[in-house]
Each structure stands twice: as structure tokens, then as C-alpha cells.
Amino acid sequence: MNQPSSSFSSLSLPMEDFDLPGTLFCGQSFSWEDLGNGHYLGVAGSRAVRAHMDGTQLVLSPLAPQTLTPEDEVFWRRYFATDIDYVALADIFSRDDTLAQCLDHAQGLRVLRQPFFDTLLSFIISQNNHIPRITAIAKRLRETFGSEIAPGVYGFPTPERLASLSVEDLAPLRAGFRGKYLIDAARKVASGIVSEEMLATLSDDDARKHLMAIHGVGPKVADCVLLYSQGRNAIIPMDVWMKRAMAKAFPEGMPKEAKGYEGIAQQYIFCWAREHL
DNA sequence: AGCCAGGGTCTGC
DNA sequence: GCAGACCATGGC
């Protein structure tokens, strides 16, 4: 025991029925890299970890020279939503036959709770864009304007850093028309016009309106921020795939079995749609 | 070459 | 409130 008791070399989280790569690459996060052999490198805010599964244990390891602290454990438990019983949820969802079929194609998926500003920037980038290119632009954003966490690994830029830049400064990102939206988001967050603390006090509808004060944030991007960073699990981001899927598989709307967790059901339906529509 | 991508803005009705 | 043009970029 030559390490201080306040940090540890790795962290194991029990995760029953959990598909790690499925969760990381199902279109809710664009901040993970496949290292091969079941190992993944992820960035969240100014944190980074390696992740792999050991049986039913999710093992998170720090990147040298980093260590994992008790605060990191709290952070990553929240990130992977360890407080939600996904086995029980899948059982309830399965009572609807159509939803059960979607579950079959997305077994072990979880909805993450990612940092607010990461999620806001990532889904602004996502508009009218493909997933591989979203990932590439987000990576250039981190590498160009973020701070180095470990050799070659960069965190997301802070709102203040991004707010100090001009649209021309973002040219290396090749984000196209989204550049000006990223700047406006950073300035409104840095100035407090839009704040995560304020969001927490608002209803779903008012929270959506609050986020839509940002130029370039419409209903879909706002909903993604509320679901994927704020844990508002009843919110259903409606993109082109979800519109197709709902029209085809759920013309009557989201089944009652998904009550309160429509956003999580949405993730299974989204995956099913991308495979079958 | 033309179409599309986990959309949003702006304009005109 | 709602339809349609337009928006940068890149892969197919």
C-alpha cells in the first residue's frame, strides 16, 4: 500500500447486463475511442479514463500521470448511471411486444449522464452531420482548445476559453456553419445567461426553452442535452431516425410501459431503427 | 453528380 | 404555426 488512501489505481463498478461498447458508440457520446481488445479511452470534461469489462465489472483505470480520487468515483458512477436498475427497466419494457423487439437489438445499453458543456457542444456539432464526422470535429475541438490531461489526451475546452475565441479561430475544426453556434453557446454559458444550475430548477418545457436561447440550439439539440447530461429520462429527442421508427413501429406513440423512462426507451428504438430502417 | 447526415435559422405566408 | 430555401463539410 504505497499509495495514499485518497486515491486508487483502478475502480470497479458492478454492472449487470451491460454492453460497454454498445453504450459508448450508440450515438449518445462522441468522446470515446476504441483502443482494441475490449479497451476504450474516454474523455469527460477535464477527466479521462480507460475502460474495459472484467466479467460483469466495469473497470476504470486512470491515465498516467493521473490518479482516481473519491470525487472521480462519484463522477463516473453518475456518468454510467449506476443508480438506475436497468435489469428491472428491461423487464418492464419487455411487457410491450414491439419494445421487447427493440430491446433484443440493443441489449445492455445504458443512457449516460455526461457533463453539461461537453454534451451541449457535441450535439450542436451533431446537427445535419454524420456520427463519424461529429466524433472527428469534437476531437479536433478538444485537441485545439482543450487542456492536456495526459500525453496526447485532451479535455473539452472550458466555456471561458471558447468564449474568448472568434469564429475564424474555429476554422481548423472544419465545423462549417456550426462554428458560430459553438461560440454563442460558450459565451452564453460563460456569462451565465444559460446555466446548468438554472436548468435544474426548471420543468422539462422551460428547460428546453432556456437552452434554445442559444443560437443554433433547437428542440432536438436541447432535448439531447436534457437527456444525455441532465438525466431527464422521460425526454425523447426526435431526429429523422426516431421519426421514421415511431411512424413505423409505434404509430400510437410511446407505449405506456416506458412511462417516466421514454428517453431510455428511445435509445433502444433508435438503435433498432438504425439497423432495420 | 447528387444525395444525405442524431437540425436550425430565416423568410414568407 | 408551418412550409421551403439555405446553411459547410465530407462520404458514398
PDB file of C-alpha atoms (C1' of nucleotides) in Angstrom:
ATOM      1  CA  MET A   1       0.000   0.000   0.000  1.00  0.00           C
ATOM      2  CA  ASN A   2       2.352   2.691  -1.180  1.00  0.00           C
ATOM      3  CA  GLN A   3      -0.473   4.847  -2.470  1.00  0.00           C
ATOM      4  CA  PRO A   4      -2.217   7.486  -0.418  1.00  0.00           C
ATOM      5  CA  SER A   5      -5.620   6.298   0.773  1.00  0.00           C
ATOM      6  CA  SER A   6      -7.304   9.188  -1.040  1.00  0.00           C
ATOM      7  CA  SER A   7      -6.555   7.745  -4.486  1.00  0.00           C
ATOM      8  CA  PHE A   8      -6.573   4.314  -6.094  1.00  0.00           C
ATOM      9  CA  SER A   9      -5.160   2.671  -9.180  1.00  0.00           C
ATOM     10  CA  SER A  10      -8.440   1.494 -10.662  1.00  0.00           C
ATOM     11  CA  LEU A  11     -12.145   1.489  -9.970  1.00  0.00           C
ATOM     12  CA  SER A  12     -14.543  -1.440 -10.423  1.00  0.00           C
ATOM     13  CA  LEU A  13     -18.272  -0.873 -10.809  1.00  0.00           C
ATOM     14  CA  PRO A  14     -20.649  -3.850 -10.798  1.00  0.00           C
ATOM     15  CA  MET A  15     -22.726  -3.579 -13.981  1.00  0.00           C
ATOM     16  CA  GLU A  16     -25.169  -6.398 -14.547  1.00  0.00           C
ATOM     17  CA  ASP A  17     -26.275  -6.919 -18.151  1.00  0.00           C
ATOM     18  CA  PHE A  18     -24.133  -4.088 -19.520  1.00  0.00           C
ATOM     19  CA  ASP A  19     -22.892  -3.617 -23.101  1.00  0.00           C
ATOM     20  CA  LEU A  20     -19.943  -1.234 -22.789  1.00  0.00           C
ATOM     21  CA  PRO A  21     -19.096  -0.602 -26.474  1.00  0.00           C
ATOM     22  CA  GLY A  22     -22.796  -0.573 -27.367  1.00  0.00           C
ATOM     23  CA  THR A  23     -23.346   2.143 -24.793  1.00  0.00           C
ATOM     24  CA  LEU A  24     -20.308   4.182 -25.816  1.00  0.00           C
ATOM     25  CA  PHE A  25     -20.988   4.112 -29.566  1.00  0.00           C
ATOM     26  CA  CYS A  26     -24.783   4.231 -29.891  1.00  0.00           C
ATOM     27  CA  GLY A  27     -24.835   7.923 -30.758  1.00  0.00           C
ATOM     28  CA  GLN A  28     -25.191   9.489 -27.314  1.00  0.00           C
ATOM     29  CA  SER A  29     -21.484  10.219 -26.765  1.00  0.00           C
ATOM     30  CA  PHE A  30     -18.784  11.218 -29.222  1.00  0.00           C
ATOM     31  CA  SER A  31     -15.897  11.257 -26.741  1.00  0.00           C
ATOM     32  CA  TRP A  32     -14.766   7.613 -26.707  1.00  0.00           C
ATOM     33  CA  GLU A  33     -12.077   5.862 -28.723  1.00  0.00           C
ATOM     34  CA  ASP A  34     -11.777   2.113 -29.343  1.00  0.00           C
ATOM     35  CA  LEU A  35      -8.272   1.020 -28.283  1.00  0.00           C
ATOM     36  CA  GLY A  36      -8.838  -2.607 -29.325  1.00  0.00           C
ATOM     37  CA  ASN A  37      -9.048  -5.787 -27.219  1.00  0.00           C
ATOM     38  CA  GLY A  38     -12.149  -4.520 -25.438  1.00  0.00           C
ATOM     39  CA  HIS A  39     -10.437  -1.412 -24.085  1.00  0.00           C
ATOM     40  CA  TYR A  40     -11.745   2.133 -24.594  1.00  0.00           C
ATOM     41  CA  LEU A  41     -10.452   5.622 -23.898  1.00  0.00           C
ATOM     42  CA  GLY A  42     -12.982   8.219 -22.829  1.00  0.00           C
ATOM     43  CA  VAL A  43     -12.948  11.944 -22.101  1.00  0.00           C
ATOM     44  CA  ALA A  44     -15.498  13.804 -19.993  1.00  0.00           C
ATOM     45  CA  GLY A  45     -14.963  17.449 -19.130  1.00  0.00           C
ATOM     46  CA  SER A  46     -11.366  17.611 -17.881  1.00  0.00           C
ATOM     47  CA  ARG A  47     -11.287  13.923 -16.954  1.00  0.00           C
ATOM     48  CA  ALA A  48     -10.122  10.896 -18.944  1.00  0.00           C
ATOM     49  CA  VAL A  49     -10.157   7.144 -18.240  1.00  0.00           C
ATOM     50  CA  ARG A  50      -9.545   3.785 -19.822  1.00  0.00           C
ATOM     51  CA  ALA A  51     -12.483   1.387 -19.563  1.00  0.00           C
ATOM     52  CA  HIS A  52     -12.911  -2.354 -20.047  1.00  0.00           C
ATOM     53  CA  MET A  53     -15.155  -5.128 -18.777  1.00  0.00           C
ATOM     54  CA  ASP A  54     -13.941  -7.864 -16.422  1.00  0.00           C
ATOM     55  CA  GLY A  55     -16.898 -10.211 -16.286  1.00  0.00           C
ATOM     56  CA  THR A  56     -19.752  -8.066 -15.028  1.00  0.00           C
ATOM     57  CA  GLN A  57     -17.374  -5.482 -13.579  1.00  0.00           C
ATOM     58  CA  LEU A  58     -16.774  -2.216 -15.398  1.00  0.00           C
ATOM     59  CA  VAL A  59     -13.119  -1.426 -14.704  1.00  0.00           C
ATOM     60  CA  LEU A  60     -11.999   2.205 -14.983  1.00  0.00           C
ATOM     61  CA  SER A  61      -8.276   2.958 -14.953  1.00  0.00           C
ATOM     62  CA  PRO A  62      -6.589   6.362 -14.751  1.00  0.00           C
ATOM     63  CA  LEU A  63      -4.181   7.602 -17.412  1.00  0.00           C
ATOM     64  CA  ALA A  64      -0.690   8.277 -16.088  1.00  0.00           C
ATOM     65  CA  PRO A  65       0.160  10.655 -14.506  1.00  0.00           C
ATOM     66  CA  GLN A  66      -3.444  10.865 -13.277  1.00  0.00           C
ATOM     67  CA  THR A  67      -4.925   9.006 -10.308  1.00  0.00           C
ATOM     68  CA  LEU A  68      -8.522   8.271  -9.412  1.00  0.00           C
ATOM     69  CA  THR A  69      -9.895  10.062  -6.368  1.00  0.00           C
ATOM     70  CA  PRO A  70     -13.123   9.550  -4.416  1.00  0.00           C
ATOM     71  CA  GLU A  71     -14.509  12.526  -6.349  1.00  0.00           C
ATOM     72  CA  ASP A  72     -13.737  10.707  -9.591  1.00  0.00           C
ATOM     73  CA  GLU A  73     -15.634   7.683  -8.325  1.00  0.00           C
ATOM     74  CA  VAL A  74     -18.701   9.845  -7.631  1.00  0.00           C
ATOM     75  CA  PHE A  75     -18.327  11.393 -11.080  1.00  0.00           C
ATOM     76  CA  TRP A  76     -18.042   8.132 -13.003  1.00  0.00           C
ATOM     77  CA  ARG A  77     -20.841   6.449 -11.045  1.00  0.00           C
ATOM     78  CA  ARG A  78     -23.082   9.309 -12.087  1.00  0.00           C
ATOM     79  CA  TYR A  79     -21.703   9.162 -15.652  1.00  0.00           C
ATOM     80  CA  PHE A  80     -22.602   5.471 -16.038  1.00  0.00           C
ATOM     81  CA  ALA A  81     -25.926   5.926 -14.193  1.00  0.00           C
ATOM     82  CA  THR A  82     -25.190   3.171 -11.685  1.00  0.00           C
ATOM     83  CA  ASP A  83     -28.174   4.287  -9.589  1.00  0.00           C
ATOM     84  CA  ILE A  84     -30.663   3.070 -12.200  1.00  0.00           C
ATOM     85  CA  ASP A  85     -31.775  -0.587 -12.162  1.00  0.00           C
ATOM     86  CA  TYR A  86     -31.566  -1.392 -15.877  1.00  0.00           C
ATOM     87  CA  VAL A  87     -32.428  -5.065 -15.348  1.00  0.00           C
ATOM     88  CA  ALA A  88     -35.753  -4.090 -13.790  1.00  0.00           C
ATOM     89  CA  LEU A  89     -36.280  -1.478 -16.502  1.00  0.00           C
ATOM     90  CA  ALA A  90     -35.701  -4.014 -19.293  1.00  0.00           C
ATOM     91  CA  ASP A  91     -38.180  -6.335 -17.601  1.00  0.00           C
ATOM     92  CA  ILE A  92     -40.871  -3.661 -17.619  1.00  0.00           C
ATOM     93  CA  PHE A  93     -40.108  -2.529 -21.189  1.00  0.00           C
ATOM     94  CA  SER A  94     -40.336  -6.158 -22.372  1.00  0.00           C
ATOM     95  CA  ARG A  95     -44.018  -6.302 -21.458  1.00  0.00           C
ATOM     96  CA  ASP A  96     -44.652  -4.386 -24.692  1.00  0.00           C
ATOM     97  CA  ASP A  97     -44.006  -6.757 -27.585  1.00  0.00           C
ATOM     98  CA  THR A  98     -42.663  -4.155 -30.002  1.00  0.00           C
ATOM     99  CA  LEU A  99     -40.434  -2.547 -27.396  1.00  0.00           C
ATOM    100  CA  ALA A 100     -39.193  -6.035 -26.491  1.00  0.00           C
ATOM    101  CA  GLN A 101     -38.048  -6.469 -30.096  1.00  0.00           C
ATOM    102  CA  CYS A 102     -36.105  -3.206 -29.925  1.00  0.00           C
ATOM    103  CA  LEU A 103     -34.520  -4.371 -26.660  1.00  0.00           C
ATOM    104  CA  ASP A 104     -33.334  -7.559 -28.366  1.00  0.00           C
ATOM    105  CA  HIS A 105     -31.227  -5.465 -30.718  1.00  0.00           C
ATOM    106  CA  ALA A 106     -29.849  -3.186 -28.013  1.00  0.00           C
ATOM    107  CA  GLN A 107     -29.297  -5.460 -25.038  1.00  0.00           C
ATOM    108  CA  GLY A 108     -27.258  -3.910 -22.225  1.00  0.00           C
ATOM    109  CA  LEU A 109     -27.441  -0.309 -23.414  1.00  0.00           C
ATOM    110  CA  ARG A 110     -27.452   2.472 -20.839  1.00  0.00           C
ATOM    111  CA  VAL A 111     -28.174   6.165 -21.140  1.00  0.00           C
ATOM    112  CA  LEU A 112     -25.149   8.064 -19.852  1.00  0.00           C
ATOM    113  CA  ARG A 113     -25.086  11.285 -17.839  1.00  0.00           C
ATOM    114  CA  GLN A 114     -22.314  13.317 -19.412  1.00  0.00           C
ATOM    115  CA  PRO A 115     -21.008  16.743 -18.425  1.00  0.00           C
ATOM    116  CA  PHE A 116     -23.267  19.619 -19.414  1.00  0.00           C
ATOM    117  CA  PHE A 117     -20.921  21.678 -21.574  1.00  0.00           C
ATOM    118  CA  ASP A 118     -19.446  18.619 -23.374  1.00  0.00           C
ATOM    119  CA  THR A 119     -22.926  17.489 -24.287  1.00  0.00           C
ATOM    120  CA  LEU A 120     -24.054  20.931 -25.398  1.00  0.00           C
ATOM    121  CA  LEU A 121     -21.065  21.345 -27.719  1.00  0.00           C
ATOM    122  CA  SER A 122     -21.233  17.781 -29.044  1.00  0.00           C
ATOM    123  CA  PHE A 123     -24.886  17.972 -30.030  1.00  0.00           C
ATOM    124  CA  ILE A 124     -24.516  21.418 -31.573  1.00  0.00           C
ATOM    125  CA  ILE A 125     -21.875  19.758 -33.745  1.00  0.00           C
ATOM    126  CA  SER A 126     -24.252  16.860 -34.426  1.00  0.00           C
ATOM    127  CA  GLN A 127     -26.790  18.885 -36.376  1.00  0.00           C
ATOM    128  CA  ASN A 128     -27.130  17.801 -40.018  1.00  0.00           C
ATOM    129  CA  ASN A 129     -23.998  15.688 -39.595  1.00  0.00           C
ATOM    130  CA  HIS A 130     -22.837  12.038 -39.553  1.00  0.00           C
ATOM    131  CA  ILE A 131     -21.685  10.313 -36.370  1.00  0.00           C
ATOM    132  CA  PRO A 132     -18.072   9.692 -37.553  1.00  0.00           C
ATOM    133  CA  ARG A 133     -17.691  13.335 -38.528  1.00  0.00           C
ATOM    134  CA  ILE A 134     -19.262  14.543 -35.266  1.00  0.00           C
ATOM    135  CA  THR A 135     -16.647  12.479 -33.421  1.00  0.00           C
ATOM    136  CA  ALA A 136     -13.832  13.891 -35.574  1.00  0.00           C
ATOM    137  CA  ILE A 137     -14.876  17.535 -35.096  1.00  0.00           C
ATOM    138  CA  ALA A 138     -15.327  17.054 -31.334  1.00  0.00           C
ATOM    139  CA  LYS A 139     -11.842  15.559 -31.148  1.00  0.00           C
ATOM    140  CA  ARG A 140     -10.311  18.497 -33.049  1.00  0.00           C
ATOM    141  CA  LEU A 141     -12.194  20.841 -30.701  1.00  0.00           C
ATOM    142  CA  ARG A 142     -10.601  19.180 -27.657  1.00  0.00           C
ATOM    143  CA  GLU A 143      -7.130  18.921 -29.183  1.00  0.00           C
ATOM    144  CA  THR A 144      -7.116  22.503 -30.424  1.00  0.00           C
ATOM    145  CA  PHE A 145      -8.664  24.346 -27.482  1.00  0.00           C
ATOM    146  CA  GLY A 146      -8.809  21.892 -24.556  1.00  0.00           C
ATOM    147  CA  SER A 147      -6.181  21.288 -21.899  1.00  0.00           C
ATOM    148  CA  GLU A 148      -3.914  18.252 -21.971  1.00  0.00           C
ATOM    149  CA  ILE A 149      -4.987  15.674 -19.367  1.00  0.00           C
ATOM    150  CA  ALA A 150      -2.371  13.049 -20.183  1.00  0.00           C
ATOM    151  CA  PRO A 151       0.143  12.842 -23.040  1.00  0.00           C
ATOM    152  CA  GLY A 152      -1.890  13.236 -26.255  1.00  0.00           C
ATOM    153  CA  VAL A 153      -5.262  13.237 -24.468  1.00  0.00           C
ATOM    154  CA  TYR A 154      -7.185  16.500 -24.276  1.00  0.00           C
ATOM    155  CA  GLY A 155     -10.255  17.504 -22.290  1.00  0.00           C
ATOM    156  CA  PHE A 156     -13.066  19.720 -23.504  1.00  0.00           C
ATOM    157  CA  PRO A 157     -12.376  23.461 -23.552  1.00  0.00           C
ATOM    158  CA  THR A 158     -13.984  25.478 -20.769  1.00  0.00           C
ATOM    159  CA  PRO A 159     -16.813  27.885 -21.640  1.00  0.00           C
ATOM    160  CA  GLU A 160     -14.489  30.785 -20.777  1.00  0.00           C
ATOM    161  CA  ARG A 161     -11.742  29.595 -23.122  1.00  0.00           C
ATOM    162  CA  LEU A 162     -14.128  29.057 -26.015  1.00  0.00           C
ATOM    163  CA  ALA A 163     -15.925  32.340 -25.312  1.00  0.00           C
ATOM    164  CA  SER A 164     -12.646  34.231 -25.780  1.00  0.00           C
ATOM    165  CA  LEU A 165     -12.299  32.981 -29.362  1.00  0.00           C
ATOM    166  CA  SER A 166     -13.736  34.197 -32.672  1.00  0.00           C
ATOM    167  CA  VAL A 167     -15.475  32.192 -35.378  1.00  0.00           C
ATOM    168  CA  GLU A 168     -12.316  32.464 -37.508  1.00  0.00           C
ATOM    169  CA  ASP A 169     -10.314  30.822 -34.723  1.00  0.00           C
ATOM    170  CA  LEU A 170     -12.508  27.725 -35.111  1.00  0.00           C
ATOM    171  CA  ALA A 171     -11.606  27.282 -38.802  1.00  0.00           C
ATOM    172  CA  PRO A 172      -9.237  24.353 -38.065  1.00  0.00           C
ATOM    173  CA  LEU A 173     -12.218  22.389 -36.713  1.00  0.00           C
ATOM    174  CA  ARG A 174     -13.896  22.418 -40.160  1.00  0.00           C
ATOM    175  CA  ALA A 175     -17.222  22.556 -38.345  1.00  0.00           C
ATOM    176  CA  GLY A 176     -18.834  24.594 -41.112  1.00  0.00           C
ATOM    177  CA  PHE A 177     -21.817  26.742 -40.169  1.00  0.00           C
ATOM    178  CA  ARG A 178     -21.756  25.245 -36.635  1.00  0.00           C
ATOM    179  CA  GLY A 179     -18.727  27.310 -35.623  1.00  0.00           C
ATOM    180  CA  LYS A 180     -20.742  30.399 -34.812  1.00  0.00           C
ATOM    181  CA  TYR A 181     -23.157  28.281 -32.788  1.00  0.00           C
ATOM    182  CA  LEU A 182     -20.324  26.879 -30.646  1.00  0.00           C
ATOM    183  CA  ILE A 183     -19.080  30.410 -29.922  1.00  0.00           C
ATOM    184  CA  ASP A 184     -22.551  31.615 -28.950  1.00  0.00           C
ATOM    185  CA  ALA A 185     -23.062  28.611 -26.665  1.00  0.00           C
ATOM    186  CA  ALA A 186     -19.729  29.263 -24.940  1.00  0.00           C
ATOM    187  CA  ARG A 187     -20.467  32.970 -24.459  1.00  0.00           C
ATOM    188  CA  LYS A 188     -23.941  32.393 -23.064  1.00  0.00           C
ATOM    189  CA  VAL A 189     -22.704  29.715 -20.658  1.00  0.00           C
ATOM    190  CA  ALA A 190     -19.607  31.694 -19.609  1.00  0.00           C
ATOM    191  CA  SER A 191     -21.721  34.782 -18.922  1.00  0.00           C
ATOM    192  CA  GLY A 192     -24.357  32.823 -17.021  1.00  0.00           C
ATOM    193  CA  ILE A 193     -27.170  33.658 -19.440  1.00  0.00           C
ATOM    194  CA  VAL A 194     -27.519  29.894 -19.773  1.00  0.00           C
ATOM    195  CA  SER A 195     -26.583  27.835 -16.735  1.00  0.00           C
ATOM    196  CA  GLU A 196     -26.782  24.243 -15.600  1.00  0.00           C
ATOM    197  CA  GLU A 197     -27.820  25.420 -12.141  1.00  0.00           C
ATOM    198  CA  MET A 198     -30.766  27.291 -13.646  1.00  0.00           C
ATOM    199  CA  LEU A 199     -31.728  24.255 -15.729  1.00  0.00           C
ATOM    200  CA  ALA A 200     -32.081  22.141 -12.612  1.00  0.00           C
ATOM    201  CA  THR A 201     -34.841  24.415 -11.300  1.00  0.00           C
ATOM    202  CA  LEU A 202     -36.934  24.309 -14.466  1.00  0.00           C
ATOM    203  CA  SER A 203     -39.605  21.997 -15.840  1.00  0.00           C
ATOM    204  CA  ASP A 204     -38.778  19.997 -18.962  1.00  0.00           C
ATOM    205  CA  ASP A 205     -40.546  22.527 -21.202  1.00  0.00           C
ATOM    206  CA  ASP A 206     -38.929  25.557 -19.567  1.00  0.00           C
ATOM    207  CA  ALA A 207     -35.509  23.875 -19.530  1.00  0.00           C
ATOM    208  CA  ARG A 208     -35.851  23.269 -23.267  1.00  0.00           C
ATOM    209  CA  LYS A 209     -36.719  26.944 -23.836  1.00  0.00           C
ATOM    210  CA  HIS A 210     -33.801  28.014 -21.639  1.00  0.00           C
ATOM    211  CA  LEU A 211     -31.334  26.058 -23.795  1.00  0.00           C
ATOM    212  CA  MET A 212     -32.941  27.300 -27.011  1.00  0.00           C
ATOM    213  CA  ALA A 213     -31.796  30.820 -26.116  1.00  0.00           C
ATOM    214  CA  ILE A 214     -28.516  29.680 -27.673  1.00  0.00           C
ATOM    215  CA  HIS A 215     -28.226  30.418 -31.379  1.00  0.00           C
ATOM    216  CA  GLY A 216     -28.085  27.025 -33.079  1.00  0.00           C
ATOM    217  CA  VAL A 217     -29.864  25.085 -30.334  1.00  0.00           C
ATOM    218  CA  GLY A 218     -33.331  23.921 -31.365  1.00  0.00           C
ATOM    219  CA  PRO A 219     -35.692  21.333 -29.821  1.00  0.00           C
ATOM    220  CA  LYS A 220     -33.643  18.290 -30.823  1.00  0.00           C
ATOM    221  CA  VAL A 221     -30.283  19.514 -29.519  1.00  0.00           C
ATOM    222  CA  ALA A 222     -31.925  20.855 -26.342  1.00  0.00           C
ATOM    223  CA  ASP A 223     -33.592  17.502 -25.722  1.00  0.00           C
ATOM    224  CA  CYS A 224     -30.292  15.668 -26.211  1.00  0.00           C
ATOM    225  CA  VAL A 225     -28.655  17.887 -23.595  1.00  0.00           C
ATOM    226  CA  LEU A 226     -31.512  17.297 -21.140  1.00  0.00           C
ATOM    227  CA  LEU A 227     -31.482  13.515 -21.651  1.00  0.00           C
ATOM    228  CA  TYR A 228     -27.764  12.801 -22.046  1.00  0.00           C
ATOM    229  CA  SER A 229     -26.380  15.234 -19.484  1.00  0.00           C
ATOM    230  CA  GLN A 230     -29.200  16.097 -17.092  1.00  0.00           C
ATOM    231  CA  GLY A 231     -30.643  12.619 -16.632  1.00  0.00           C
ATOM    232  CA  ARG A 232     -34.126  13.702 -17.690  1.00  0.00           C
ATOM    233  CA  ASN A 233     -35.019  10.171 -18.726  1.00  0.00           C
ATOM    234  CA  ALA A 234     -38.556  10.959 -19.892  1.00  0.00           C
ATOM    235  CA  ILE A 235     -37.375  13.229 -22.712  1.00  0.00           C
ATOM    236  CA  ILE A 236     -37.433  11.853 -26.261  1.00  0.00           C
ATOM    237  CA  PRO A 237     -35.060  13.538 -28.725  1.00  0.00           C
ATOM    238  CA  MET A 238     -36.772  13.248 -32.125  1.00  0.00           C
ATOM    239  CA  ASP A 239     -34.348  13.050 -35.023  1.00  0.00           C
ATOM    240  CA  VAL A 240     -35.040  11.719 -38.510  1.00  0.00           C
ATOM    241  CA  TRP A 241     -34.440   8.109 -37.434  1.00  0.00           C
ATOM    242  CA  MET A 242     -36.759   8.345 -34.434  1.00  0.00           C
ATOM    243  CA  LYS A 243     -39.488   9.922 -36.556  1.00  0.00           C
ATOM    244  CA  ARG A 244     -39.230   7.023 -39.014  1.00  0.00           C
ATOM    245  CA  ALA A 245     -39.133   4.469 -36.191  1.00  0.00           C
ATOM    246  CA  MET A 246     -42.121   5.884 -34.325  1.00  0.00           C
ATOM    247  CA  ALA A 247     -44.201   6.115 -37.509  1.00  0.00           C
ATOM    248  CA  LYS A 248     -43.331   2.537 -38.439  1.00  0.00           C
ATOM    249  CA  ALA A 249     -43.265   0.687 -35.093  1.00  0.00           C
ATOM    250  CA  PHE A 250     -45.218   2.885 -32.655  1.00  0.00           C
ATOM    251  CA  PRO A 251     -47.916   4.761 -34.612  1.00  0.00           C
ATOM    252  CA  GLU A 252     -49.910   5.047 -31.363  1.00  0.00           C
ATOM    253  CA  GLY A 253     -46.959   6.729 -29.637  1.00  0.00           C
ATOM    254  CA  MET A 254     -44.575   5.526 -26.945  1.00  0.00           C
ATOM    255  CA  PRO A 255     -46.045   2.503 -25.100  1.00  0.00           C
ATOM    256  CA  LYS A 256     -47.194   3.036 -21.512  1.00  0.00           C
ATOM    257  CA  GLU A 257     -44.595   0.519 -20.286  1.00  0.00           C
ATOM    258  CA  ALA A 258     -41.952   3.201 -20.925  1.00  0.00           C
ATOM    259  CA  LYS A 259     -43.674   5.716 -18.609  1.00  0.00           C
ATOM    260  CA  GLY A 260     -41.132   8.015 -17.000  1.00  0.00           C
ATOM    261  CA  TYR A 261     -38.283   6.451 -18.981  1.00  0.00           C
ATOM    262  CA  GLU A 262     -39.290   7.312 -22.545  1.00  0.00           C
ATOM    263  CA  GLY A 263     -35.829   8.705 -23.267  1.00  0.00           C
ATOM    264  CA  ILE A 264     -34.208   5.406 -22.374  1.00  0.00           C
ATOM    265  CA  ALA A 265     -36.769   3.508 -24.473  1.00  0.00           C
ATOM    266  CA  GLN A 266     -35.916   5.986 -27.248  1.00  0.00           C
ATOM    267  CA  GLN A 267     -32.303   4.783 -27.171  1.00  0.00           C
ATOM    268  CA  TYR A 268     -33.362   1.187 -27.825  1.00  0.00           C
ATOM    269  CA  ILE A 269     -35.774   2.259 -30.561  1.00  0.00           C
ATOM    270  CA  PHE A 270     -33.089   4.451 -32.150  1.00  0.00           C
ATOM    271  CA  CYS A 271     -30.662   1.503 -32.311  1.00  0.00           C
ATOM    272  CA  TRP A 272     -33.339  -0.738 -33.762  1.00  0.00           C
ATOM    273  CA  ALA A 273     -34.206   1.892 -36.370  1.00  0.00           C
ATOM    274  CA  ARG A 274     -30.592   2.328 -37.478  1.00  0.00           C
ATOM    275  CA  GLU A 275     -30.293  -1.415 -38.038  1.00  0.00           C
ATOM    276  CA  HIS A 276     -33.631  -2.062 -39.685  1.00  0.00           C
ATOM    277  CA  LEU A 277     -34.918   1.120 -41.398  1.00  0.00           C
TER     278      LEU A 277
ATOM    279  C1'  DA B   1     -23.031  14.388 -59.762  1.00  0.00           C
ATOM    280  C1'  DG B   2     -26.223  14.297 -56.472  1.00  0.00           C
ATOM    281  C1'  DC B   3     -27.855  12.923 -52.045  1.00  0.00           C
ATOM    282  C1'  DC B   4     -27.712  12.657 -47.212  1.00  0.00           C
ATOM    283  C1'  DA B   5     -26.205  13.327 -42.446  1.00  0.00           C
ATOM    284  C1'  DG B   6     -28.965  12.083 -34.377  1.00  0.00           C
ATOM    285  C1'  DG B   7     -31.095  20.277 -37.300  1.00  0.00           C
ATOM    286  C1'  DG B   8     -31.635  25.165 -37.038  1.00  0.00           C
ATOM    287  C1'  DT B   9     -32.442  29.793 -38.912  1.00  0.00           C
ATOM    288  C1'  DC B  10     -34.662  32.866 -41.686  1.00  0.00           C
ATOM    289  C1'  DT B  11     -38.202  34.323 -44.647  1.00  0.00           C
ATOM    290  C1'  DG B  12     -42.767  34.443 -46.411  1.00  0.00           C
ATOM    291  C1'  DC B  13     -47.449  33.204 -45.997  1.00  0.00           C
TER     292       DC B  13
ATOM    293  C1'  DG C   1     -47.993  27.895 -36.759  1.00  0.00           C
ATOM    294  C1'  DC C   2     -45.916  25.876 -40.967  1.00  0.00           C
ATOM    295  C1'  DA C   3     -43.514  25.074 -45.495  1.00  0.00           C
ATOM    296  C1'  DG C   4     -39.293  25.794 -48.124  1.00  0.00           C
ATOM    297  C1'  DA C   5     -34.598  27.607 -49.153  1.00  0.00           C
ATOM    298  C1'  DC C   6     -30.292  27.718 -47.276  1.00  0.00           C
ATOM    299  C1'  DC C   7     -26.549  26.575 -44.463  1.00  0.00           C
ATOM    300  C1'  DA C   8     -20.411  23.977 -44.609  1.00  0.00           C
ATOM    301  C1'  DT C   9     -18.408  19.748 -44.898  1.00  0.00           C
ATOM    302  C1'  DG C  10     -17.392  15.165 -46.343  1.00  0.00           C
ATOM    303  C1'  DG C  11     -18.510  10.253 -47.501  1.00  0.00           C
ATOM    304  C1'  DC C  12     -20.854   7.332 -50.582  1.00  0.00           C
TER     305       DC C  12
END
